[in-house]
Amino acid sequence: MFVMSFSDSYDPKKFEPKWQAYWEEHRSFQVREEAGKPKFYLLEMFPYPSGRIHMGHVRNYTIGDVLARFLKMRGYNVLHPMGWDAFGMPAENAAIKNKTHPAAWTKENIKTMQGQLRRLGFSYDWDREVATCDPEYYRWEQKIFIEMFHKGLAYKKKSLVNWCPSCQTVLANEQVEGGACWRCDSLVEQKPLEQWFLKITDYAEELLQETYNLKGWPDRVLTMQREWIGKSVGAEVVFKVEGSGEEIVVFTTRPDTLYGVTFLSLAAEHPLIDGLVKDEAKRAELEALRERVRKIDRDKRVADAYEKEGVALGVNVIHPLTGAKVPLFAANFVLMEYGTGAVMAVPAHDQRDYDFAKKYALPVQVVIEPKEGAKKPLDQAFVDPGVMVQSAQFDGMGSEEAKQAIVKFLEQQKHGKAKVTFKLRDWGISRQRYWGAPIPIVYCETCGAVPEKVENLPVRLPLDVEFTGEGGSPLGKIAFFVNAPCPKCGEPARRETDTMDTFMESSWYFFRYLSPKDNEEPFSRLSSDYWMPVDQYIGGIEHAVLHLLYSRFFTKILRDLGYTGVSEPFKNLLTQGMVIKDGAKMSKSKGNVVDPEYLIDKYGADTARLFCLFAAPPEKDLDWNDAGVEGSSRFLVRVWRLLTELFPLYRRRMGANTAPKPALSILRGVHTKLHQTIKKVTDDIQQDFHFNTAISAIMELVNKVAEVPRADWEGEEGAALLSQTLESLVLLLSPFVPHFCEEAWRNLGYDGSLLDFPWPSFDPEATQADLVTVVVQVNGKLRGKIDLPPQATEDEVKHFVDTDEKIKAHLEGKSVVKTIFVPGKLLNLVVK
RNA sequence: GCGAGAGUGGCGGAAUUGGCAGACGCACUAGAUUCAGGUUCUAGCGAUCGCAAGGUCGUGGGGGUUCAAGUCCCCCCUCUCGCACCA
């Protein structure tokens, strides 16, 4: 039924589609829970269906595919799903521009991109495919939202929010980068709006603590998350305003400096200011300050670029411990969003306060001195720990120790308390856009905001909508959507017209893959208990604090709602580098895009895959190089030709994993190299994903095999080794270039797929070469080399040295004072 | 400014515990095959001195430890990324 032959030249077009169809028909990558096998959940970040696959996708998914295939051959039950992050703004923009519908546009793109992924031969279980715009997907998100609402984890609040004027919608804090929109780079404005929020701050401490247990994540991602969460331990201190009942609460991380407070600074927008300042001239001055602060916001704040300035409010506050009167200022460097929007100023021990005090000639009161004695005069703030001075009963205490002591004292005196502050804010998830999952809430005159009944879910996004491109969500204009009965009292009410942030969908899609067709619940607990957590997650670094933080948060929510037993979704994370060409990230605007489909057409999918893997290790940026692609293609042609040439000598399964070490020296070399290569490829794949070195090791093996004269393969020993070598070679290459290897495997005479064969194994003893090069150095400089058995002794190497004229020349007239011998490596003679 | 990472031929990149720097590939050069080009094959390919044998230098710069440093320590420079007045 098949021909044992390598008669044809390498022509990927002829067999790549055939093998894709084979895997499909045989459901080669379909998996289910199996008790007998170790499980491995391998996940790559699912794409936004923008229209076409780009090189970044090819790289990301090829990296994942190598692992998936490798692990499958090593006996793991590998879950490797794929889906679509299908809601989002580009669909809406395209709809307006091209007079189409976001749903149609998205569906079309998914179809195209799915075809492209298939053409690359990725090993997905397509039966688990998920598209987040499917009502059967977002239905469960709505249910989870409602459960969060009931637990007080989803709530509505009016506040200043980030508004992108170009996207015409609100952005979460995580989605503002340097004051600009993460998607379109427009400058973000602040706008007061009523919005739905998720209480991620309830999980701030756990999200932070767990970062210390995520051993399989890159440090830099964990650091970014920790900084984003931004925990500060300190205290709140209450200052009474002189001549008024008002109190001002400040947050400080330096309670040890409390006796050094010489004034107080409020944020320009602090709500107490208006009540405290009656003077018209002062009010005008304040207004000018606020205007400048707003402008700074717009121009992106750069710490050093703006001088500290402020307005004296003409009001004093009372120091809670000393009773001293200290003046109150509004200052441009105090942020309303952080802490309490009010700061106690200690110029001696905080550089900002010091700068401010110098400018306005305010007193500087030292309360901590360095252990080695005070430096006078102070020309900048002293911010290090030291010894307490001028601090009443705390004098002489170490400042670190005094932090706690002073907080304790404040608590006793009821002037303050210990306090922990986070930079992390609650996650605003309302979006004033159409193409997203509806927020399942109905507003009723009498009952207020009421969640939709769970049995009525999904709240479907209406598809019959006009796209005009004019501001605002079109949902508000659709009467049959907006008008809904109150789920509680049944009276006519109005539906929420905002949709959910699309990061909601991507925060739990990896759970939905576990039972994607479940119509009882979001996903089954059983499948989650079997598959979760994701063993290896692969994707771009750009989601370090967005998607990856939200997903961690959602997982904890799902745990607390009883859906899963895991607290962290991703055990190991690999962040792959970008694809660079001509010094810049590939992008349409730069005009340096290479279309993957063009590559497949020209060279075949295997070449495209091979180049992505060979050009750089996964975590580094990949520098695109058209000539390099040629090289990868050439390598495959070369291997194919080698197989074709050697095929007549090949005898199937003759020494498949047992070929003994031959007597002939050149074959012994191949035998050693083969075992070394199996070891190296295996280690490189599973230890650090360094596929580039794995591939170069295979290239070396191929070079070695090609050097052997044909006649040397002909005896029994040679044939056994040839059998093992060729079969191992094909199996070792198969995770990287699967179509090539399946076809080669078949040509070698096998029916079916090589996926059913085990990964080659090696004999550690056989990796040891007969001879190793021992280096001879004189005074650390290389003077000679000799090939000797690895166990050669120092005396044997010295004996060689005595017979080598070149080395002897360097020893002429000198005496050896010391020798260093590293067996199998080198001999270093130190002479005088 | 703070934090993290990186700096190795013309290029992408390799180098267990410190032990032959430059694996593998690309580009390039010469030759062979073909002869229209391409493909393929052989050889060369860090710099420098030398006819050669061979020598000297060489992993951003400077110092140090060591028999031996790309690798360890100290100082400096450059680049990339992240954070950016967070009290």
Short mmCIF file of N, CA and C in Angstrom, two decimals, chain A residues 539-674:
data_model
loop_
_atom_site.label_atom_id
_atom_site.label_comp_id
_atom_site.label_asym_id
_atom_site.label_seq_id
_atom_site.Cartn_x
_atom_site.Cartn_y
_atom_site.Cartn_z
N GLY A 539 4.03 33.33 25.43
CA GLY A 539 3.48 34.52 24.78
C GLY A 539 4.40 35.71 24.92
N GLY A 540 3.93 36.84 24.45
CA GLY A 540 4.75 38.04 24.42
C GLY A 540 4.84 38.73 25.77
N ILE A 541 5.93 39.44 25.96
CA ILE A 541 6.18 40.16 27.20
C ILE A 541 5.22 41.33 27.39
N GLU A 542 4.59 41.77 26.29
CA GLU A 542 3.75 42.97 26.39
C GLU A 542 2.56 42.79 27.33
N HIS A 543 2.27 41.55 27.71
CA HIS A 543 1.15 41.34 28.62
C HIS A 543 1.59 41.16 30.07
N ALA A 544 2.82 41.56 30.35
CA ALA A 544 3.37 41.32 31.68
C ALA A 544 2.47 41.78 32.82
N VAL A 545 1.86 42.95 32.69
CA VAL A 545 0.94 43.35 33.75
C VAL A 545 -0.52 43.39 33.32
N LEU A 546 -0.81 43.21 32.07
CA LEU A 546 -2.22 43.28 31.65
C LEU A 546 -2.84 41.90 31.81
N HIS A 547 -2.83 41.17 30.71
CA HIS A 547 -3.46 39.87 30.67
C HIS A 547 -2.98 38.93 31.79
N LEU A 548 -1.69 38.96 32.07
CA LEU A 548 -1.16 37.99 33.03
C LEU A 548 -1.59 38.30 34.46
N LEU A 549 -1.77 39.57 34.76
CA LEU A 549 -2.25 39.93 36.10
C LEU A 549 -3.75 39.65 36.21
N TYR A 550 -4.49 40.05 35.18
CA TYR A 550 -5.93 39.80 35.20
C TYR A 550 -6.25 38.31 35.29
N SER A 551 -5.48 37.50 34.57
CA SER A 551 -5.73 36.05 34.58
C SER A 551 -5.46 35.46 35.96
N ARG A 552 -4.45 35.95 36.59
CA ARG A 552 -4.15 35.48 37.95
C ARG A 552 -5.28 35.87 38.88
N PHE A 553 -5.77 37.09 38.73
CA PHE A 553 -6.89 37.57 39.54
C PHE A 553 -8.14 36.72 39.31
N PHE A 554 -8.47 36.50 38.03
CA PHE A 554 -9.66 35.73 37.70
C PHE A 554 -9.59 34.30 38.25
N THR A 555 -8.41 33.74 38.21
CA THR A 555 -8.25 32.37 38.71
C THR A 555 -8.57 32.32 40.20
N LYS A 556 -8.16 33.34 40.92
CA LYS A 556 -8.45 33.37 42.36
C LYS A 556 -9.95 33.56 42.60
N ILE A 557 -10.57 34.39 41.75
CA ILE A 557 -12.02 34.57 41.84
C ILE A 557 -12.72 33.23 41.60
N LEU A 558 -12.31 32.55 40.53
CA LEU A 558 -12.95 31.28 40.18
C LEU A 558 -12.74 30.24 41.28
N ARG A 559 -11.61 30.32 41.90
CA ARG A 559 -11.35 29.43 43.05
C ARG A 559 -12.33 29.75 44.19
N ASP A 560 -12.46 31.04 44.48
CA ASP A 560 -13.33 31.41 45.59
C ASP A 560 -14.81 31.19 45.27
N LEU A 561 -15.13 31.11 43.99
CA LEU A 561 -16.51 30.79 43.61
C LEU A 561 -16.71 29.28 43.52
N GLY A 562 -15.64 28.52 43.76
CA GLY A 562 -15.76 27.06 43.79
C GLY A 562 -15.61 26.36 42.45
N TYR A 563 -15.19 27.10 41.43
CA TYR A 563 -15.10 26.48 40.11
C TYR A 563 -13.82 25.69 39.91
N THR A 564 -12.78 26.06 40.63
CA THR A 564 -11.50 25.38 40.43
C THR A 564 -10.76 25.28 41.75
N GLY A 565 -9.81 24.37 41.78
CA GLY A 565 -9.03 24.21 43.00
C GLY A 565 -7.70 24.94 42.96
N VAL A 566 -7.35 25.49 41.79
CA VAL A 566 -6.04 26.12 41.69
C VAL A 566 -6.11 27.61 42.00
N SER A 567 -5.00 28.13 42.49
CA SER A 567 -4.92 29.55 42.82
C SER A 567 -4.15 30.34 41.77
N GLU A 568 -3.26 29.64 41.08
CA GLU A 568 -2.46 30.30 40.05
C GLU A 568 -2.65 29.55 38.74
N PRO A 569 -2.89 30.28 37.65
CA PRO A 569 -3.22 29.60 36.40
C PRO A 569 -2.01 29.04 35.64
N PHE A 570 -0.86 29.73 35.71
CA PHE A 570 0.25 29.38 34.82
C PHE A 570 1.49 29.02 35.64
N LYS A 571 1.85 27.75 35.59
CA LYS A 571 2.98 27.29 36.39
C LYS A 571 4.30 27.82 35.83
N ASN A 572 4.46 27.67 34.53
CA ASN A 572 5.69 28.15 33.89
C ASN A 572 5.32 29.12 32.77
N LEU A 573 6.08 30.17 32.68
CA LEU A 573 5.81 31.18 31.66
C LEU A 573 7.07 31.42 30.84
N LEU A 574 6.89 31.38 29.52
CA LEU A 574 8.00 31.72 28.63
C LEU A 574 7.58 32.94 27.83
N THR A 575 8.37 34.00 27.93
CA THR A 575 8.04 35.20 27.16
C THR A 575 8.98 35.28 25.98
N GLN A 576 8.42 35.13 24.80
CA GLN A 576 9.29 35.11 23.64
C GLN A 576 9.54 36.52 23.15
N GLY A 577 10.69 36.68 22.47
CA GLY A 577 11.08 38.00 21.98
C GLY A 577 10.30 38.39 20.73
N MET A 578 10.50 39.61 20.31
CA MET A 578 9.81 40.11 19.11
C MET A 578 10.53 39.65 17.85
N VAL A 579 9.82 39.80 16.73
CA VAL A 579 10.45 39.53 15.44
C VAL A 579 10.83 40.89 14.84
N ILE A 580 12.12 41.03 14.60
CA ILE A 580 12.69 42.32 14.17
C ILE A 580 13.14 42.20 12.71
N LYS A 581 12.91 43.24 11.97
CA LYS A 581 13.52 43.28 10.63
C LYS A 581 13.99 44.70 10.35
N ASP A 582 15.15 44.82 9.80
CA ASP A 582 15.75 46.13 9.51
C ASP A 582 15.74 47.02 10.76
N GLY A 583 16.03 46.42 11.89
CA GLY A 583 16.17 47.18 13.12
C GLY A 583 14.89 47.60 13.80
N ALA A 584 13.74 47.13 13.33
CA ALA A 584 12.49 47.53 13.97
C ALA A 584 11.53 46.35 14.01
N LYS A 585 10.63 46.41 14.95
CA LYS A 585 9.61 45.38 15.05
C LYS A 585 8.81 45.35 13.75
N MET A 586 8.52 44.13 13.28
CA MET A 586 7.74 44.04 12.05
C MET A 586 6.38 44.70 12.25
N SER A 587 6.06 45.65 11.40
CA SER A 587 4.73 46.26 11.48
C SER A 587 4.38 46.89 10.15
N LYS A 588 3.08 46.98 9.94
CA LYS A 588 2.60 47.55 8.69
C LYS A 588 3.13 48.96 8.49
N SER A 589 3.13 49.74 9.58
CA SER A 589 3.53 51.14 9.45
C SER A 589 5.00 51.25 9.06
N LYS A 590 5.81 50.28 9.49
CA LYS A 590 7.23 50.32 9.14
C LYS A 590 7.49 49.72 7.74
N GLY A 591 6.50 49.00 7.24
CA GLY A 591 6.65 48.42 5.92
C GLY A 591 7.69 47.32 5.85
N ASN A 592 7.95 46.67 6.99
CA ASN A 592 8.98 45.63 6.99
C ASN A 592 8.38 44.26 7.33
N VAL A 593 7.16 44.06 6.90
CA VAL A 593 6.46 42.83 7.23
C VAL A 593 6.81 41.72 6.24
N VAL A 594 7.04 40.53 6.77
CA VAL A 594 7.18 39.35 5.93
C VAL A 594 5.93 38.50 6.15
N ASP A 595 5.23 38.19 5.10
CA ASP A 595 3.99 37.45 5.22
C ASP A 595 4.27 35.96 5.32
N PRO A 596 3.85 35.33 6.41
CA PRO A 596 4.12 33.90 6.59
C PRO A 596 3.61 33.07 5.42
N GLU A 597 2.48 33.46 4.87
CA GLU A 597 1.90 32.65 3.82
C GLU A 597 2.79 32.64 2.57
N TYR A 598 3.44 33.78 2.34
CA TYR A 598 4.38 33.87 1.22
C TYR A 598 5.52 32.86 1.41
N LEU A 599 5.99 32.78 2.66
CA LEU A 599 7.07 31.84 2.96
C LEU A 599 6.64 30.40 2.75
N ILE A 600 5.42 30.10 3.21
CA ILE A 600 4.92 28.73 3.05
C ILE A 600 4.83 28.40 1.57
N ASP A 601 4.33 29.34 0.79
CA ASP A 601 4.20 29.10 -0.64
C ASP A 601 5.56 28.85 -1.28
N LYS A 602 6.54 29.63 -0.84
CA LYS A 602 7.83 29.55 -1.50
C LYS A 602 8.69 28.39 -1.00
N TYR A 603 8.70 28.18 0.32
CA TYR A 603 9.62 27.18 0.88
C TYR A 603 8.93 26.01 1.57
N GLY A 604 7.66 26.19 1.93
CA GLY A 604 6.98 25.18 2.74
C GLY A 604 6.96 25.58 4.20
N ALA A 605 6.01 25.01 4.91
CA ALA A 605 5.83 25.36 6.33
C ALA A 605 7.04 24.96 7.16
N ASP A 606 7.63 23.82 6.86
CA ASP A 606 8.75 23.35 7.68
C ASP A 606 9.92 24.32 7.66
N THR A 607 10.20 24.89 6.51
CA THR A 607 11.29 25.86 6.42
C THR A 607 10.99 27.09 7.26
N ALA A 608 9.74 27.58 7.18
CA ALA A 608 9.35 28.74 7.97
C ALA A 608 9.52 28.45 9.45
N ARG A 609 9.09 27.27 9.85
CA ARG A 609 9.21 26.87 11.25
C ARG A 609 10.68 26.78 11.65
N LEU A 610 11.45 26.09 10.82
CA LEU A 610 12.85 25.85 11.14
C LEU A 610 13.61 27.16 11.31
N PHE A 611 13.35 28.11 10.43
CA PHE A 611 14.08 29.36 10.55
C PHE A 611 13.75 30.08 11.85
N CYS A 612 12.45 30.14 12.19
CA CYS A 612 12.03 30.81 13.43
C CYS A 612 12.72 30.20 14.64
N LEU A 613 12.97 28.90 14.59
CA LEU A 613 13.55 28.23 15.73
C LEU A 613 15.07 28.35 15.75
N PHE A 614 15.64 28.39 14.58
CA PHE A 614 17.10 28.32 14.48
C PHE A 614 17.76 29.69 14.65
N ALA A 615 17.06 30.74 14.28
CA ALA A 615 17.70 32.05 14.22
C ALA A 615 18.04 32.65 15.59
N ALA A 616 17.33 32.26 16.63
CA ALA A 616 17.58 32.83 17.95
C ALA A 616 16.89 31.98 19.00
N PRO A 617 17.40 31.99 20.25
CA PRO A 617 16.66 31.31 21.31
C PRO A 617 15.35 32.07 21.57
N PRO A 618 14.31 31.38 22.04
CA PRO A 618 12.96 31.95 22.09
C PRO A 618 12.83 33.26 22.85
N GLU A 619 13.59 33.42 23.94
CA GLU A 619 13.36 34.60 24.77
C GLU A 619 13.99 35.86 24.18
N LYS A 620 14.86 35.65 23.20
CA LYS A 620 15.50 36.82 22.59
C LYS A 620 14.75 37.30 21.36
N ASP A 621 14.96 38.56 20.99
CA ASP A 621 14.38 39.05 19.76
C ASP A 621 14.98 38.29 18.59
N LEU A 622 14.16 38.10 17.57
CA LEU A 622 14.63 37.36 16.39
C LEU A 622 14.84 38.35 15.25
N ASP A 623 16.05 38.37 14.75
CA ASP A 623 16.38 39.28 13.67
C ASP A 623 16.08 38.58 12.35
N TRP A 624 15.10 39.09 11.63
CA TRP A 624 14.69 38.43 10.41
C TRP A 624 15.74 38.60 9.32
N ASN A 625 15.97 37.52 8.56
CA ASN A 625 17.02 37.56 7.56
C ASN A 625 16.61 36.62 6.43
N ASP A 626 16.30 37.20 5.28
CA ASP A 626 15.80 36.39 4.17
C ASP A 626 16.80 35.33 3.74
N ALA A 627 18.10 35.69 3.78
CA ALA A 627 19.13 34.73 3.40
C ALA A 627 19.16 33.57 4.38
N GLY A 628 18.88 33.87 5.64
CA GLY A 628 18.85 32.82 6.66
C GLY A 628 17.75 31.81 6.38
N VAL A 629 16.64 32.30 5.84
CA VAL A 629 15.54 31.40 5.49
C VAL A 629 16.00 30.44 4.40
N GLU A 630 16.72 30.98 3.43
CA GLU A 630 17.31 30.14 2.38
C GLU A 630 18.16 29.03 3.00
N GLY A 631 18.93 29.41 3.99
CA GLY A 631 19.81 28.45 4.65
C GLY A 631 19.04 27.32 5.29
N SER A 632 17.92 27.67 5.95
CA SER A 632 17.10 26.65 6.59
C SER A 632 16.52 25.71 5.54
N SER A 633 16.08 26.30 4.44
CA SER A 633 15.53 25.50 3.35
C SER A 633 16.61 24.56 2.80
N ARG A 634 17.79 25.10 2.63
CA ARG A 634 18.90 24.32 2.09
C ARG A 634 19.23 23.12 2.98
N PHE A 635 19.15 23.36 4.29
CA PHE A 635 19.44 22.26 5.21
C PHE A 635 18.46 21.11 5.00
N LEU A 636 17.19 21.44 4.86
CA LEU A 636 16.20 20.38 4.66
C LEU A 636 16.44 19.64 3.35
N VAL A 637 16.77 20.39 2.32
CA VAL A 637 17.07 19.77 1.03
C VAL A 637 18.25 18.81 1.19
N ARG A 638 19.23 19.25 1.94
CA ARG A 638 20.45 18.48 2.16
C ARG A 638 20.15 17.17 2.91
N VAL A 639 19.33 17.27 3.93
CA VAL A 639 18.99 16.07 4.70
C VAL A 639 18.20 15.11 3.81
N TRP A 640 17.29 15.68 3.05
CA TRP A 640 16.47 14.85 2.16
C TRP A 640 17.36 14.08 1.17
N ARG A 641 18.33 14.81 0.64
CA ARG A 641 19.22 14.18 -0.34
C ARG A 641 20.07 13.10 0.33
N LEU A 642 20.51 13.39 1.52
CA LEU A 642 21.31 12.40 2.26
C LEU A 642 20.49 11.13 2.47
N LEU A 643 19.23 11.31 2.87
CA LEU A 643 18.36 10.15 3.08
C LEU A 643 18.17 9.39 1.77
N THR A 644 18.00 10.14 0.70
CA THR A 644 17.81 9.51 -0.61
C THR A 644 19.03 8.70 -1.00
N GLU A 645 20.21 9.26 -0.77
CA GLU A 645 21.44 8.60 -1.14
C GLU A 645 21.71 7.35 -0.31
N LEU A 646 21.40 7.47 0.97
CA LEU A 646 21.73 6.35 1.86
C LEU A 646 20.64 5.29 1.91
N PHE A 647 19.47 5.64 1.37
CA PHE A 647 18.33 4.74 1.49
C PHE A 647 18.61 3.33 0.96
N PRO A 648 19.29 3.18 -0.17
CA PRO A 648 19.54 1.83 -0.66
C PRO A 648 20.33 0.97 0.33
N LEU A 649 21.07 1.62 1.22
CA LEU A 649 21.87 0.87 2.19
C LEU A 649 21.12 0.65 3.50
N TYR A 650 20.00 1.33 3.62
CA TYR A 650 19.26 1.32 4.87
C TYR A 650 18.45 0.04 5.02
N ARG A 651 18.56 -0.58 6.20
CA ARG A 651 17.72 -1.75 6.48
C ARG A 651 16.92 -1.47 7.73
N ARG A 652 15.61 -1.51 7.56
CA ARG A 652 14.68 -1.00 8.54
C ARG A 652 14.79 -1.64 9.93
N ARG A 653 14.80 -0.77 10.92
CA ARG A 653 14.77 -1.18 12.33
C ARG A 653 15.86 -2.17 12.71
N MET A 654 16.95 -2.11 11.98
CA MET A 654 17.97 -3.09 12.21
C MET A 654 18.66 -2.88 13.55
N GLY A 655 18.94 -1.65 13.83
CA GLY A 655 19.57 -1.39 15.13
C GLY A 655 18.91 -0.17 15.73
N ALA A 656 17.59 -0.18 15.69
CA ALA A 656 16.84 1.05 15.94
C ALA A 656 17.25 1.79 17.20
N ASN A 657 17.47 1.06 18.31
CA ASN A 657 18.04 1.82 19.41
C ASN A 657 19.11 1.01 20.11
N THR A 658 19.67 0.09 19.37
CA THR A 658 20.62 -0.81 20.02
C THR A 658 21.91 -0.98 19.26
N ALA A 659 22.09 -0.29 18.15
CA ALA A 659 23.28 -0.53 17.33
C ALA A 659 24.52 -0.48 18.20
N PRO A 660 25.29 -1.58 18.22
CA PRO A 660 26.49 -1.60 19.07
C PRO A 660 27.57 -0.71 18.48
N LYS A 661 28.53 -0.38 19.32
CA LYS A 661 29.63 0.46 18.86
C LYS A 661 30.46 -0.32 17.84
N PRO A 662 30.60 0.22 16.63
CA PRO A 662 31.34 -0.51 15.59
C PRO A 662 32.84 -0.49 15.86
N ALA A 663 33.55 -1.29 15.09
CA ALA A 663 35.01 -1.35 15.25
C ALA A 663 35.69 -0.26 14.43
N LEU A 664 35.11 0.03 13.28
CA LEU A 664 35.71 0.99 12.36
C LEU A 664 35.70 2.39 12.98
N SER A 665 36.84 3.03 12.93
CA SER A 665 37.00 4.31 13.64
C SER A 665 35.99 5.37 13.20
N ILE A 666 35.80 5.52 11.89
CA ILE A 666 34.90 6.59 11.44
C ILE A 666 33.46 6.32 11.88
N LEU A 667 33.10 5.02 11.92
CA LEU A 667 31.75 4.67 12.39
C LEU A 667 31.64 4.84 13.90
N ARG A 668 32.71 4.56 14.59
CA ARG A 668 32.71 4.79 16.05
C ARG A 668 32.42 6.27 16.33
N GLY A 669 33.02 7.11 15.49
CA GLY A 669 32.79 8.55 15.63
C GLY A 669 31.32 8.90 15.44
N VAL A 670 30.68 8.29 14.44
CA VAL A 670 29.26 8.54 14.20
C VAL A 670 28.43 8.04 15.37
N HIS A 671 28.78 6.87 15.87
CA HIS A 671 28.06 6.27 16.99
C HIS A 671 28.09 7.21 18.20
N THR A 672 29.28 7.71 18.51
CA THR A 672 29.40 8.65 19.63
C THR A 672 28.58 9.91 19.38
N LYS A 673 28.75 10.44 18.17
CA LYS A 673 28.07 11.69 17.83
C LYS A 673 26.55 11.51 17.93
N LEU A 674 26.07 10.37 17.49
CA LEU A 674 24.64 10.10 17.54
C LEU A 674 24.12 10.16 18.97
#
